Coordinates of C-alpha atoms and ligand atoms in Angstrom, one line a residue:
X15 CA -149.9 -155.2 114.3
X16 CA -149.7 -152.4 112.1
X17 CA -150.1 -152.9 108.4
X18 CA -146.8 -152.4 106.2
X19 CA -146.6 -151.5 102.5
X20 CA -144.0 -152.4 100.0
X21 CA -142.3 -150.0 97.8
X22 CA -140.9 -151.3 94.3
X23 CA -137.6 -152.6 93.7
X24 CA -134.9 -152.6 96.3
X25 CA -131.9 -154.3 97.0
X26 CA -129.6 -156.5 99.7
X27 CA -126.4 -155.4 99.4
X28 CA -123.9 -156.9 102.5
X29 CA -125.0 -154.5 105.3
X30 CA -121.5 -154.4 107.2
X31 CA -122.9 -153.1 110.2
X32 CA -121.7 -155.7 112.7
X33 CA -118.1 -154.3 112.8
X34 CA -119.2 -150.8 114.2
X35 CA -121.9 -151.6 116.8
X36 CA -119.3 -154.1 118.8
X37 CA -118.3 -151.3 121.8
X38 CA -121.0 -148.2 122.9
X39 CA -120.3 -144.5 121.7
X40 CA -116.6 -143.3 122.5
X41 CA -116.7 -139.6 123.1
X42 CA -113.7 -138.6 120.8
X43 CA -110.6 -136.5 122.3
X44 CA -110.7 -132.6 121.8
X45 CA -108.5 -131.7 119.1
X46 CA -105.8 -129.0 118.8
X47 CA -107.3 -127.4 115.7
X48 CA -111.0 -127.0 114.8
X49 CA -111.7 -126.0 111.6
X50 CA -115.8 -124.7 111.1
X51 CA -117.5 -124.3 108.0
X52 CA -120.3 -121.5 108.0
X53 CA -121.6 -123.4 105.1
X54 CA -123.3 -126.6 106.9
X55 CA -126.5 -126.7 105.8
X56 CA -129.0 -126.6 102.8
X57 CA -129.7 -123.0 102.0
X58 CA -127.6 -119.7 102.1
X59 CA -124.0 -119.7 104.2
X60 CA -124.0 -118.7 107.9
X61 CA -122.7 -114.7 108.4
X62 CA -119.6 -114.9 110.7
X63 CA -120.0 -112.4 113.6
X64 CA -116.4 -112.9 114.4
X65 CA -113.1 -111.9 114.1
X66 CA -110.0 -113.4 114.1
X67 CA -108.4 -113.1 117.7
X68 CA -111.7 -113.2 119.3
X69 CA -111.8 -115.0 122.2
X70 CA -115.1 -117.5 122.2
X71 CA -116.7 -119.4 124.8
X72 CA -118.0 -123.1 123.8
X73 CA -121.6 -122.7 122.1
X74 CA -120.9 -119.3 121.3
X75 CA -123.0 -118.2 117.6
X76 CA -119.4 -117.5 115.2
X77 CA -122.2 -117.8 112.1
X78 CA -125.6 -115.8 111.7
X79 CA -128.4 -117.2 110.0
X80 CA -128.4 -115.6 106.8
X81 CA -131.7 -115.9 104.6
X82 CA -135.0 -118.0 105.6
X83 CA -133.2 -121.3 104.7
X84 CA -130.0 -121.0 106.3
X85 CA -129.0 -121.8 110.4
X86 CA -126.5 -120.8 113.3
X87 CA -122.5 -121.7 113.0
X88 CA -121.5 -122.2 116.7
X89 CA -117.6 -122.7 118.4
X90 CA -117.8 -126.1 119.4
X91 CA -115.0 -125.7 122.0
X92 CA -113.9 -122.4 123.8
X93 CA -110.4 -120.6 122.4
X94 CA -109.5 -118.1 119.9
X95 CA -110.4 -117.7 116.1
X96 CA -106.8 -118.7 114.5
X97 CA -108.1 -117.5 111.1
X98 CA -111.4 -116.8 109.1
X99 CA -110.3 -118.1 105.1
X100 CA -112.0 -120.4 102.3
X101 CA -110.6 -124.1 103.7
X102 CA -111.3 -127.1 101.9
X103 CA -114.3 -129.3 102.9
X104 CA -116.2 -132.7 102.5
X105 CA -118.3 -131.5 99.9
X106 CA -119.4 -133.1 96.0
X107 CA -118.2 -130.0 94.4
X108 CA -114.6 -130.2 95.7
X109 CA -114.5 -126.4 96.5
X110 CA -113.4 -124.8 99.2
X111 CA -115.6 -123.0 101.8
X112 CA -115.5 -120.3 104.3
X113 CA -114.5 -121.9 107.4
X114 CA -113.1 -120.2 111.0
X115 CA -110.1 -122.0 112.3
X116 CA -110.3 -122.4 116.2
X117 CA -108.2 -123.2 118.5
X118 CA -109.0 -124.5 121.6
X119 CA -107.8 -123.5 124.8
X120 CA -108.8 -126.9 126.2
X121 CA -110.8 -125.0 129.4
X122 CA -114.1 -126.2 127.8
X123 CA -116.0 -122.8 129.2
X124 CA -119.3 -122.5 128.2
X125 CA -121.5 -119.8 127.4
X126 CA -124.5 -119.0 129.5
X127 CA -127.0 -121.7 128.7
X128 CA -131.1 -121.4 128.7
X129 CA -133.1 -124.1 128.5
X130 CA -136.6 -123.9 128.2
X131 CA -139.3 -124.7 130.9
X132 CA -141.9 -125.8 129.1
X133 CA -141.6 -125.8 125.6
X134 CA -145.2 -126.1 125.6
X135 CA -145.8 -122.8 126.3
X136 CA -143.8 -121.9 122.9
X137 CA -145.4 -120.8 120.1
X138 CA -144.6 -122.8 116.8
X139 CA -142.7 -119.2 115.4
X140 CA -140.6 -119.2 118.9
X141 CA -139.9 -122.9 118.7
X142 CA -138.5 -122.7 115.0
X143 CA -136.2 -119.7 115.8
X144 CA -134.7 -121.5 119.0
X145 CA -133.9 -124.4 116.5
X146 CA -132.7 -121.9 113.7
X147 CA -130.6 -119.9 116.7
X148 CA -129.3 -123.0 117.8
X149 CA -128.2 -124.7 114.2
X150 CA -130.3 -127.6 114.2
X151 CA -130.6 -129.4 110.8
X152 CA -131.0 -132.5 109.3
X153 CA -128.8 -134.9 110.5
X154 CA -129.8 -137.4 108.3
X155 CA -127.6 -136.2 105.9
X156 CA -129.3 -133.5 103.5
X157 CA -128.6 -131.0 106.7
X158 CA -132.0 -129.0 105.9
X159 CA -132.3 -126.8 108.6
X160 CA -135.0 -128.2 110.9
X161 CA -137.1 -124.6 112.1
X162 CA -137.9 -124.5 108.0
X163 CA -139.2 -127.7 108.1
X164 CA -141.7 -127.4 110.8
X165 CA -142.5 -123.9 108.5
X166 CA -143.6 -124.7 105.7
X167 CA -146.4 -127.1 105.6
X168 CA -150.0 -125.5 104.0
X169 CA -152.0 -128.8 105.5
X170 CA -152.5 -130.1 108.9
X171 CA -149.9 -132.7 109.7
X172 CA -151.5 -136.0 110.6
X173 CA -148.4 -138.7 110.9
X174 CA -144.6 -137.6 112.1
X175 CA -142.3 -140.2 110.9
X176 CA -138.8 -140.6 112.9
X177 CA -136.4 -142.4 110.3
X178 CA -134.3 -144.6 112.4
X179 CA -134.1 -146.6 108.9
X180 CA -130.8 -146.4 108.4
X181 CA -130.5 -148.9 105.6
X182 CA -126.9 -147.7 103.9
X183 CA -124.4 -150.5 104.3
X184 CA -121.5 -149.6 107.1
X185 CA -123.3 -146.6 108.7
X186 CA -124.2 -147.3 112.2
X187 CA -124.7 -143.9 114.2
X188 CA -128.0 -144.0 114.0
X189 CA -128.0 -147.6 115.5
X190 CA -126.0 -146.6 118.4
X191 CA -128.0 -143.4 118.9
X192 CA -131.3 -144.9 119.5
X193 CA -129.4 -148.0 121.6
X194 CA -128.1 -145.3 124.2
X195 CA -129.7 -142.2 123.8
X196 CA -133.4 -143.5 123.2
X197 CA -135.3 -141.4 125.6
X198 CA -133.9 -137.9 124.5
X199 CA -135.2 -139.6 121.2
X200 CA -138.3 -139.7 122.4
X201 CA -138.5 -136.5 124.1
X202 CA -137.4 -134.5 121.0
X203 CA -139.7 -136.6 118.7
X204 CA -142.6 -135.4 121.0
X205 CA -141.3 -131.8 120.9
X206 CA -141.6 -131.6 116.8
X207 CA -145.0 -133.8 117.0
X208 CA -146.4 -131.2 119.5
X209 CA -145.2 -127.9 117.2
X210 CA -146.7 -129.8 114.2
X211 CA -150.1 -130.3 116.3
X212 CA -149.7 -134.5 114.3
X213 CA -151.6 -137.1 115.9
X214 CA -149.1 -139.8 116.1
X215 CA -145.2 -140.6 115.8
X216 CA -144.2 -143.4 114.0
X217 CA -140.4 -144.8 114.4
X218 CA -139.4 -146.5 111.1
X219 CA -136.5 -148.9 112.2
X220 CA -135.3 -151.3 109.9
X221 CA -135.4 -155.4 111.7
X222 CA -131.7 -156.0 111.7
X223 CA -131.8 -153.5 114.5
X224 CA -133.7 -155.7 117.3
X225 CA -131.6 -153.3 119.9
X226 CA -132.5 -149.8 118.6
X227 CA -136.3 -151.3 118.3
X228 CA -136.2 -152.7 121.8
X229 CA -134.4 -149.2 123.2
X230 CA -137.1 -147.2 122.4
X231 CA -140.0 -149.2 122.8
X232 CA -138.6 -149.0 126.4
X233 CA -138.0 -145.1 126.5
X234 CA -141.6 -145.0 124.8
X235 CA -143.7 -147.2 127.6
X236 CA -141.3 -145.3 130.5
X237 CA -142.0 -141.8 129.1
X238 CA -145.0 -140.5 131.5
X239 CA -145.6 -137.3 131.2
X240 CA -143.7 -136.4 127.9
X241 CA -146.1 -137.5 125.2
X242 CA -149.5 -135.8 125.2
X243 CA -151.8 -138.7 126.6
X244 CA -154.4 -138.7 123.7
X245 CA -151.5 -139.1 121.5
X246 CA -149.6 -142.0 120.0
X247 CA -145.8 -142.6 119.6
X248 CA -145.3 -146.4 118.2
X249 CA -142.1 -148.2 116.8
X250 CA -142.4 -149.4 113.5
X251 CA -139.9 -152.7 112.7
X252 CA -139.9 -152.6 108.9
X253 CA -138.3 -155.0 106.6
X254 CA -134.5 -154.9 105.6
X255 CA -133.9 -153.0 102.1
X256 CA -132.0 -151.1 100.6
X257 CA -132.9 -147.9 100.3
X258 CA -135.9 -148.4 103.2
X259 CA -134.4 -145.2 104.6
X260 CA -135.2 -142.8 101.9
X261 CA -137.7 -140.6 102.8
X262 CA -140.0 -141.5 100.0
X263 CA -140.1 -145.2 100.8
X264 CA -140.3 -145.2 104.2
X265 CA -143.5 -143.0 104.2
X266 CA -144.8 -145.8 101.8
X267 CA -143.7 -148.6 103.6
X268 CA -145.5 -147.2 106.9
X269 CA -148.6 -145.7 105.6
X270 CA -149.1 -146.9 101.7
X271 CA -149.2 -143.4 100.6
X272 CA -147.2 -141.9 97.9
X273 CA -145.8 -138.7 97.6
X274 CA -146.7 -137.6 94.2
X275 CA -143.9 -136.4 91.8
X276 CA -142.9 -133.0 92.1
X277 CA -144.2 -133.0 95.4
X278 CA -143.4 -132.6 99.2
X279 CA -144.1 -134.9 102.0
X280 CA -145.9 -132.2 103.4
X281 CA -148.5 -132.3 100.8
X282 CA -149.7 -135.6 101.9
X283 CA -149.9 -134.5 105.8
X284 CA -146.8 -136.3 106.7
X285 CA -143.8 -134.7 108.2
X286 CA -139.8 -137.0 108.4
X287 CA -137.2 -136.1 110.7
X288 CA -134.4 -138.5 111.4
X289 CA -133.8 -140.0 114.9
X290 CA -130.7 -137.9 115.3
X291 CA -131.9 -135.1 114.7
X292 CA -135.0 -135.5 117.4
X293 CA -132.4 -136.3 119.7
X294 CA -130.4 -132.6 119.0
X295 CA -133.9 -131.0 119.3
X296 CA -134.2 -132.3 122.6
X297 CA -130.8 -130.9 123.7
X298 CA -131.2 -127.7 122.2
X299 CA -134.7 -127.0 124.0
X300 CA -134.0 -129.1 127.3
X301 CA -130.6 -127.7 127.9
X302 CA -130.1 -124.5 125.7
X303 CA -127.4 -126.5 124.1
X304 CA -126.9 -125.7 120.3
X305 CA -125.5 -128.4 117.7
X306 CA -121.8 -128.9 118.3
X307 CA -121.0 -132.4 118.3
X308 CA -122.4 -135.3 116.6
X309 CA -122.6 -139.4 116.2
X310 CA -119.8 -140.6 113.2
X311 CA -119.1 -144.0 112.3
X312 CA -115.5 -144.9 111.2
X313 CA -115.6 -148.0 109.5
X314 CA -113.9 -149.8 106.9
X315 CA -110.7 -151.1 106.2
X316 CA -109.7 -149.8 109.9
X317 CA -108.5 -151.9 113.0
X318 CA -111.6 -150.7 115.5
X319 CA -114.8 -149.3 113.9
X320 CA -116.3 -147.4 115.9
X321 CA -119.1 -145.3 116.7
X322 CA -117.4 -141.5 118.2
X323 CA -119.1 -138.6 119.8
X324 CA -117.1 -135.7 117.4
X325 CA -117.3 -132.1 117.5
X326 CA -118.0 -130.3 114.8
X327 CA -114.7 -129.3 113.0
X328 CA -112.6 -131.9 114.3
X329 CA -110.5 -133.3 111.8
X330 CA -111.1 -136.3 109.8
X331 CA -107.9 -138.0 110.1
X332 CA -107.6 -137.3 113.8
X333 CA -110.7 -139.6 114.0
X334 CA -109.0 -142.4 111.3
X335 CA -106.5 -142.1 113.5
X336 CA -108.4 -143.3 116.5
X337 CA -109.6 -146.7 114.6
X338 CA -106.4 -147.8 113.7
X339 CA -106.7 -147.0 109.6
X340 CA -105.1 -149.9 107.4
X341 CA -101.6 -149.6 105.7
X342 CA -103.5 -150.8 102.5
X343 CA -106.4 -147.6 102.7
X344 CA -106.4 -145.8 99.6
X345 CA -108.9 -143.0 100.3
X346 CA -111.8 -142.5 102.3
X347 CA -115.5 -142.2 101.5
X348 CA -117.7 -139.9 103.6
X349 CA -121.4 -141.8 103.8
X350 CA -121.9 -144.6 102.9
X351 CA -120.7 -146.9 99.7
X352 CA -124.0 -146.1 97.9
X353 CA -124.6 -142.6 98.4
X354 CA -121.4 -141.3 100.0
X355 CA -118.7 -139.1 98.7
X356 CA -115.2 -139.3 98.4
X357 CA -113.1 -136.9 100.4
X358 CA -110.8 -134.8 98.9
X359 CA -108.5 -135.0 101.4
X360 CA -108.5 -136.5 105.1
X361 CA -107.9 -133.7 107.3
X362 CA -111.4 -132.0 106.0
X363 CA -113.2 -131.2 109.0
X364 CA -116.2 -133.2 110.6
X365 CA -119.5 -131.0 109.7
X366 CA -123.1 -131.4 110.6
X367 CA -123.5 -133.9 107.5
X368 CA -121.0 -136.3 108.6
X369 CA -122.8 -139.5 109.6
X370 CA -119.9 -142.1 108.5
X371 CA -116.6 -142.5 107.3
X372 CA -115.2 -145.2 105.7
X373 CA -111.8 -145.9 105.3
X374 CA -111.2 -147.9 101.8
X375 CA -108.7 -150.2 99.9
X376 CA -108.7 -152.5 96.9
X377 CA -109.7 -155.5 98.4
X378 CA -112.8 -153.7 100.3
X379 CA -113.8 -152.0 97.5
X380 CA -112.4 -153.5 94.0
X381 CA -112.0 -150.6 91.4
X382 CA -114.7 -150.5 88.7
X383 CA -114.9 -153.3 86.2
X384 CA -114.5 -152.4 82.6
X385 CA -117.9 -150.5 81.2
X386 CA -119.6 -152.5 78.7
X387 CA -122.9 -151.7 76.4
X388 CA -126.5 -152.0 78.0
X389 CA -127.6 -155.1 76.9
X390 CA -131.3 -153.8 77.9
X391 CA -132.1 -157.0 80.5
X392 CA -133.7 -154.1 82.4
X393 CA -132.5 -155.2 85.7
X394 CA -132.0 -152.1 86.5
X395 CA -136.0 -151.1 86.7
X396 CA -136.7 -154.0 88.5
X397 CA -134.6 -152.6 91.2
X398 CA -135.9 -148.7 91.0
X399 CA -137.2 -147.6 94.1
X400 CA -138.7 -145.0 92.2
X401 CA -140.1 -147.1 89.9
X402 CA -138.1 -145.1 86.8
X403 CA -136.6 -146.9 84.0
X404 CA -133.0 -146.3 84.8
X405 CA -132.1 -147.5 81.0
X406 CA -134.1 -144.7 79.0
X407 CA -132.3 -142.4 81.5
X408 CA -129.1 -143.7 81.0
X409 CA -129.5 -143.9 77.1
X410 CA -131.0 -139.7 77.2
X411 CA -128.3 -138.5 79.4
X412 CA -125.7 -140.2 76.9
X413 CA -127.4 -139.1 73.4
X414 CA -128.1 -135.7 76.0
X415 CA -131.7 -135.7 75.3
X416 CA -132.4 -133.9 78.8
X417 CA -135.4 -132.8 77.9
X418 CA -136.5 -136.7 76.9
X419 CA -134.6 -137.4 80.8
X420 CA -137.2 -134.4 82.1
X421 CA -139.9 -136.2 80.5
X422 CA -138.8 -140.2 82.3
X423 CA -139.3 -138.4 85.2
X424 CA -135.3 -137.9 85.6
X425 CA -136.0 -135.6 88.9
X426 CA -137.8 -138.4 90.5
X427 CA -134.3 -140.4 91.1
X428 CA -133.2 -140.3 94.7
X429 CA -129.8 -141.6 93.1
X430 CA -129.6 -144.5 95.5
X431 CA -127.4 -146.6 93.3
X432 CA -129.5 -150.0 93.3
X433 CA -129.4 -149.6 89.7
X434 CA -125.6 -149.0 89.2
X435 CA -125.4 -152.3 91.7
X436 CA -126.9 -154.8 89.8
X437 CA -126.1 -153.8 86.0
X438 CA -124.1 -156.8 84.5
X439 CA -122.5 -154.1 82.3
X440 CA -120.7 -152.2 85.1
X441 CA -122.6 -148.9 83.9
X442 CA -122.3 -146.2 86.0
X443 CA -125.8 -145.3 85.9
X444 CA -125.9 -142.5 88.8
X445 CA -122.8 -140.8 87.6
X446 CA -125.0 -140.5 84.3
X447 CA -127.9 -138.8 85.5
X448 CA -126.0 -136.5 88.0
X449 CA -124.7 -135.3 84.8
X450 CA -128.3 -135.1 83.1
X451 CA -129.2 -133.3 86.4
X452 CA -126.4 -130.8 86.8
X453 CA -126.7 -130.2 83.1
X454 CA -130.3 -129.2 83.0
X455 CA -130.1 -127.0 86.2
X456 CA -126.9 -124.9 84.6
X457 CA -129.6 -124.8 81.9
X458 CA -132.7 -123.8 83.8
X459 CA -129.7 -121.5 85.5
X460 CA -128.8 -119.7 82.6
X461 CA -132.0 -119.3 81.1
X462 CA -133.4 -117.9 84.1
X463 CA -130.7 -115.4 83.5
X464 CA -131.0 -114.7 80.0
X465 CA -135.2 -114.4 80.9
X466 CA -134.1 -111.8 83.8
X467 CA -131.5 -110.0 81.2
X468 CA -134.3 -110.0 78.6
X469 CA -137.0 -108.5 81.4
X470 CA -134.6 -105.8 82.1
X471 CA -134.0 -104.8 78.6
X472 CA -137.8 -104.5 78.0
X473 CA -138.5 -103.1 81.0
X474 CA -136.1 -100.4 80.2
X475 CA -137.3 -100.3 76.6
X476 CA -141.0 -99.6 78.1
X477 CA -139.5 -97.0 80.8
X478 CA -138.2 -95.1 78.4
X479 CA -141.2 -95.2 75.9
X480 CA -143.0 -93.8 78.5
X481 CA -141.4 -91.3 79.6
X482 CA -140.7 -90.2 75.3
X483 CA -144.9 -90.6 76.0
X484 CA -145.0 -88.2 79.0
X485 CA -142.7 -85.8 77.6
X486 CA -144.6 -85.5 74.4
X487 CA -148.1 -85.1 76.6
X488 CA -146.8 -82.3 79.0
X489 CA -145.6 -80.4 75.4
X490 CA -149.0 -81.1 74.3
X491 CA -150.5 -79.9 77.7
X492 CA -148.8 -77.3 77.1
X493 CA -149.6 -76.0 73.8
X494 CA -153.0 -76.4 74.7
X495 CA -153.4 -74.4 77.6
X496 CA -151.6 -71.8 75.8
X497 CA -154.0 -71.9 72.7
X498 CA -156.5 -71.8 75.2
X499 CA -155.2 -68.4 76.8
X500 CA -154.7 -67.2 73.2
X501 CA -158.7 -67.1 72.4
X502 CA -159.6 -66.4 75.6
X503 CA -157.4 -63.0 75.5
X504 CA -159.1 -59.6 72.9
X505 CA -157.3 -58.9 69.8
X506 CA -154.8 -56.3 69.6
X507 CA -156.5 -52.8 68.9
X508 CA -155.6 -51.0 65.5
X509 CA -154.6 -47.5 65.2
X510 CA -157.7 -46.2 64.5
X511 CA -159.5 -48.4 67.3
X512 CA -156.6 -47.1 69.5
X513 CA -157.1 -43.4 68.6
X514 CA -160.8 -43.9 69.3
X515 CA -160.2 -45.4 72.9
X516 CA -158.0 -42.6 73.9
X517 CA -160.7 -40.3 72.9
X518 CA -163.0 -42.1 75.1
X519 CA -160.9 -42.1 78.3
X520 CA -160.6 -38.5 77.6
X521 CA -163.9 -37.7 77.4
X522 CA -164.8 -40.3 80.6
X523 CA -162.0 -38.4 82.5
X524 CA -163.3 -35.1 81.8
X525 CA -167.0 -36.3 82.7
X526 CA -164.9 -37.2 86.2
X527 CA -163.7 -33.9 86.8
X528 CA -167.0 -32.2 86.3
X529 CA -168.6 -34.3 88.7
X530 CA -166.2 -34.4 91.3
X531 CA -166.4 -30.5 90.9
X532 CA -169.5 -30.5 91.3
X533 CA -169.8 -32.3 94.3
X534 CA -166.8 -30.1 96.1
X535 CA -169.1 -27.2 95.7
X536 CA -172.5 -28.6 97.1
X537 CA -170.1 -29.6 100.3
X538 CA -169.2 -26.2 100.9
X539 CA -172.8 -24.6 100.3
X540 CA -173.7 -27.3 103.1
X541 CA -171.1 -26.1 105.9
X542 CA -171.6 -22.6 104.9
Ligands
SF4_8 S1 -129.0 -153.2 84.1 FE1 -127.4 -152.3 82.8 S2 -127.4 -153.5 81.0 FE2 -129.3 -154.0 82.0 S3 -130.8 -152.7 81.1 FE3 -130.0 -151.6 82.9 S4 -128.3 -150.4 82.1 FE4 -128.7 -151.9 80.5
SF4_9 S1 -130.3 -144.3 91.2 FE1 -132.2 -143.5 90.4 S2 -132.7 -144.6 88.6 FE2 -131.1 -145.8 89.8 S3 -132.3 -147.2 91.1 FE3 -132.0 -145.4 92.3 S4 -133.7 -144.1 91.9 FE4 -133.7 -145.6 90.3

């Protein structure tokens, strides 16, 4: 049995998991409006590559890549592009984002797929750009685009770790996933542990999934031929915490390593993906098919939570809709209670981020209790996953000592929440250092504008320095050459010199004519 490690901290909130994994994965009804944000992903927005009016086949690319971190925007149904405009989505900063409006003409036409033999005969460059060309990302819920993930590693990858963790309360996709869908799992976790050349696969499930665990274990043993034969995919049954899923823990709790601050995964030779996200790779290399659907939880204060197989852009409330939402629900949360967001409204569209919803009221979710002062019984650090101490961060970001918060190792919180969840004061401690955060990135922001102002302005001072320099060297050049051609030139003759030399020509022409004279009349003597 493999040896597990502990990370510090960690709580047991009510996991509320039961309610959603009741009935298998309902594939959710095609809506008549799909709205598609180009903007899905970590890094720079998709480029749409069509117009409104076009008429687009299902899987056809509407967004080009744009940038090195950035994926493909795909029409997750076939129909016509109703409108290209800035739509509201799920999204922390409220704002809107460029989405295209489809509508679908319910035919459900495809475009021409192509799958790939043998994606062993890929190199790791071709691999990544089928992923990139077919919008794979993170489905974990950061959405980083997958192709730059197997990129950028400067070591040799020993462990890949497949996070089937999934330790936020309510939030079940991943659950359901690996119960039904275990052996695409498998395939697609093979797929990313061949292009990463990594010895072995490790599944990180946490033990109050015994179904999940036993799923793949099954797909694992009944996989002959998929995984290379010297190498070793094994199912990891971890303990229940929260937050066992974060990427940071789980490679702790699996391998006892620690990814130093500042640092990535990578720089300790291990490599996460979630399970979900194997799963898509599979699809996208075994069938062509790119990213337009995905697993969503709807949970909550609704009459049937359920797990639904959505496609991209379908709106939220069609899907609430489905579960029966509560009279009492007074908004929705997308995520889950720890780390999720609320929506700003409940027709935003389904993106590739979207791993729950949860519909909530009152009684589910009681408003905030009254704040009062910290009362430093450092609870709060006993809880840190990261090991921080959440009341110094809470006490900088307040007196806005960021550069005291920088120093506590501020960029270090994951912002899981334990902290904010056991604090007898009812402080809310995240909210704080989101603050601390954003305010020391508009910071870094400006100042890396004022340094790029200030570069410009002495780089223009110095161009034109030099060119007053070159100026004042080609005038000096100048003068030289002519000084130069000044002495090398005789002094003007004086009148007296000038009388002389005319004298002398006169004399040298005369001499001239007497010779040339003479030597007409010897000719003649000779023909004579
Ligand atoms: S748990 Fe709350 S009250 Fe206790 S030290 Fe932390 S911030 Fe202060
Ligand atoms: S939110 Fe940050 S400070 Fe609070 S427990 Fe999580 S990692 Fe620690």
């Amino acid at each position: 049995m493999r040896k597990l490690y502990q990370f510090h901290g960690g709580i047991h909130p009510p996991s509320n998991k039961s309610q959603s994994t009741r009935t298998a994965i309902a594939q959710a009804p095609l809506p008549a409006k799909l709205t598609i944000p180009f903007h899905q992903h970590a890094g720079e927005t998709a480029k749409p590559v069509v117009k409104i009016g076009d008429h687009v086949l299902k899987g056809q690319m509407i967004g080009l890549p744009d940038g090195f971190v950035s994926s493909a925007v795909h029409a997750s149904a076939s129909g016509t592009i109703a409108a290209i405009d800035m739509q509201l989505i799920a999204h922390p900063s409220g704002l809107p984002n460029l989405c295209a409006t489809l509508i679908p003409d319910g035919k459900d036409e495809w475009i021409e797929l192509n799958p790939v033999a043998d994606y062993r005969s890929y190199s790791p460059i071709e691999f990544q750009q089928a992923l990139r060309m077919a919008g794979v990302v993170g489905l974990g819920g950061a959405a980083f685009p997958s192709d730059v993930k197997l990129a950028i590693h400067k070591q040799k990858i020993k462990t890949l770790i497949l996070n089937g963790a999934e330790c936020e309360p309510y939030i079940t996709c991943d659950d359901m996933l690996m119960r039904e869908r275990a052996e695409g799992i498998v395939r697609g976790a093979e797929m990313l542990r061949f292009m990463l050349d990594a010895n072995e696969v490790l599944y990180g499930i946490e033990d109050n999934k015994p179904e999940a665990i036993s799923a793949l274990q099954q797909a694992i043993t009944a996989s002959g031929g998929v995984i290379q034969p010297n190498k070793r995919h094994e199912v990891v049954s971890i303990p229940t915490i929260y937050p066992g899923g974060s990427a940071k823990q789980l490679i702790r709790v699996l391998t006892g390593l620690e990814v130093p601050s500042g640092k990535l995964p990578t720089d300790i030779s291990v490599q996460c993906f979630n399970v979900a996200t194997a799963y898509t790779v599979h699809r996208a290399i075994d069938f062509g098919e790119p990213l337009l659907s995905r697993i969503v939880t709807i949970t909550g204060n609704v009459g049937h939570a359920k797990n639904y197989d959505v496609l991209i852009g379908t709106p939220i409330n069609e899907l609430v809709a489905l579960s029966d939402a509560l009279p009492d629900t007074d908004r929705y949360i997308m995520g889950g209670p720890m780390m999720g967001i609320p929506l700003p409204a409940v027709q935003v569209p389904v993106v590739k981020a979207t791993n729950c919803v949860i519909a909530a009221s009152k009684k589910l979710f009681p408003p905030p209790q009254p704040v009062l002062p910290c009362i430093r019984c450092t609870r709060c650090a006993e809880v840190c996953p990261a090991d921080l101490q959440p009341q110094d961060l809470y006490w900088f970001a307040q007196s806005r000592e960021f550069g005291r918060a920088q120093a506590f190792s501020l960029f270090d919180c994951i912002e899981c929440g334990a902290c904010s969840y056991v604090c007898p004061s009812h402080i809310p401690l995240v909210q704080y250092y989101r603050f601390a955060k954003s305010e020391i990135r508009a910071r870094e922001h400006d100042k890396q504008l004022s340094d790029q102002a200030r570069e410009r302005h002495e780089y223009h001072e110095l161009r034109i320095e030099r060119e007053k320099q070159e100026k004042a060297d080609k005038l000096k050049a100048k003068e030289k050459a002519a000084q130069a051609a000044k002495l090398s030139s005789p002094p003007p003759l004086t009148p007296e010199q000038q009388a002389e030399q005319q004298k002398l020509e006169a004399s040298r022409a005369h001499i001239l004519e007497v010779v040339q004279s003479t030597i007409e009349q010897t000719d003649e003597g000779a023909v004579k």
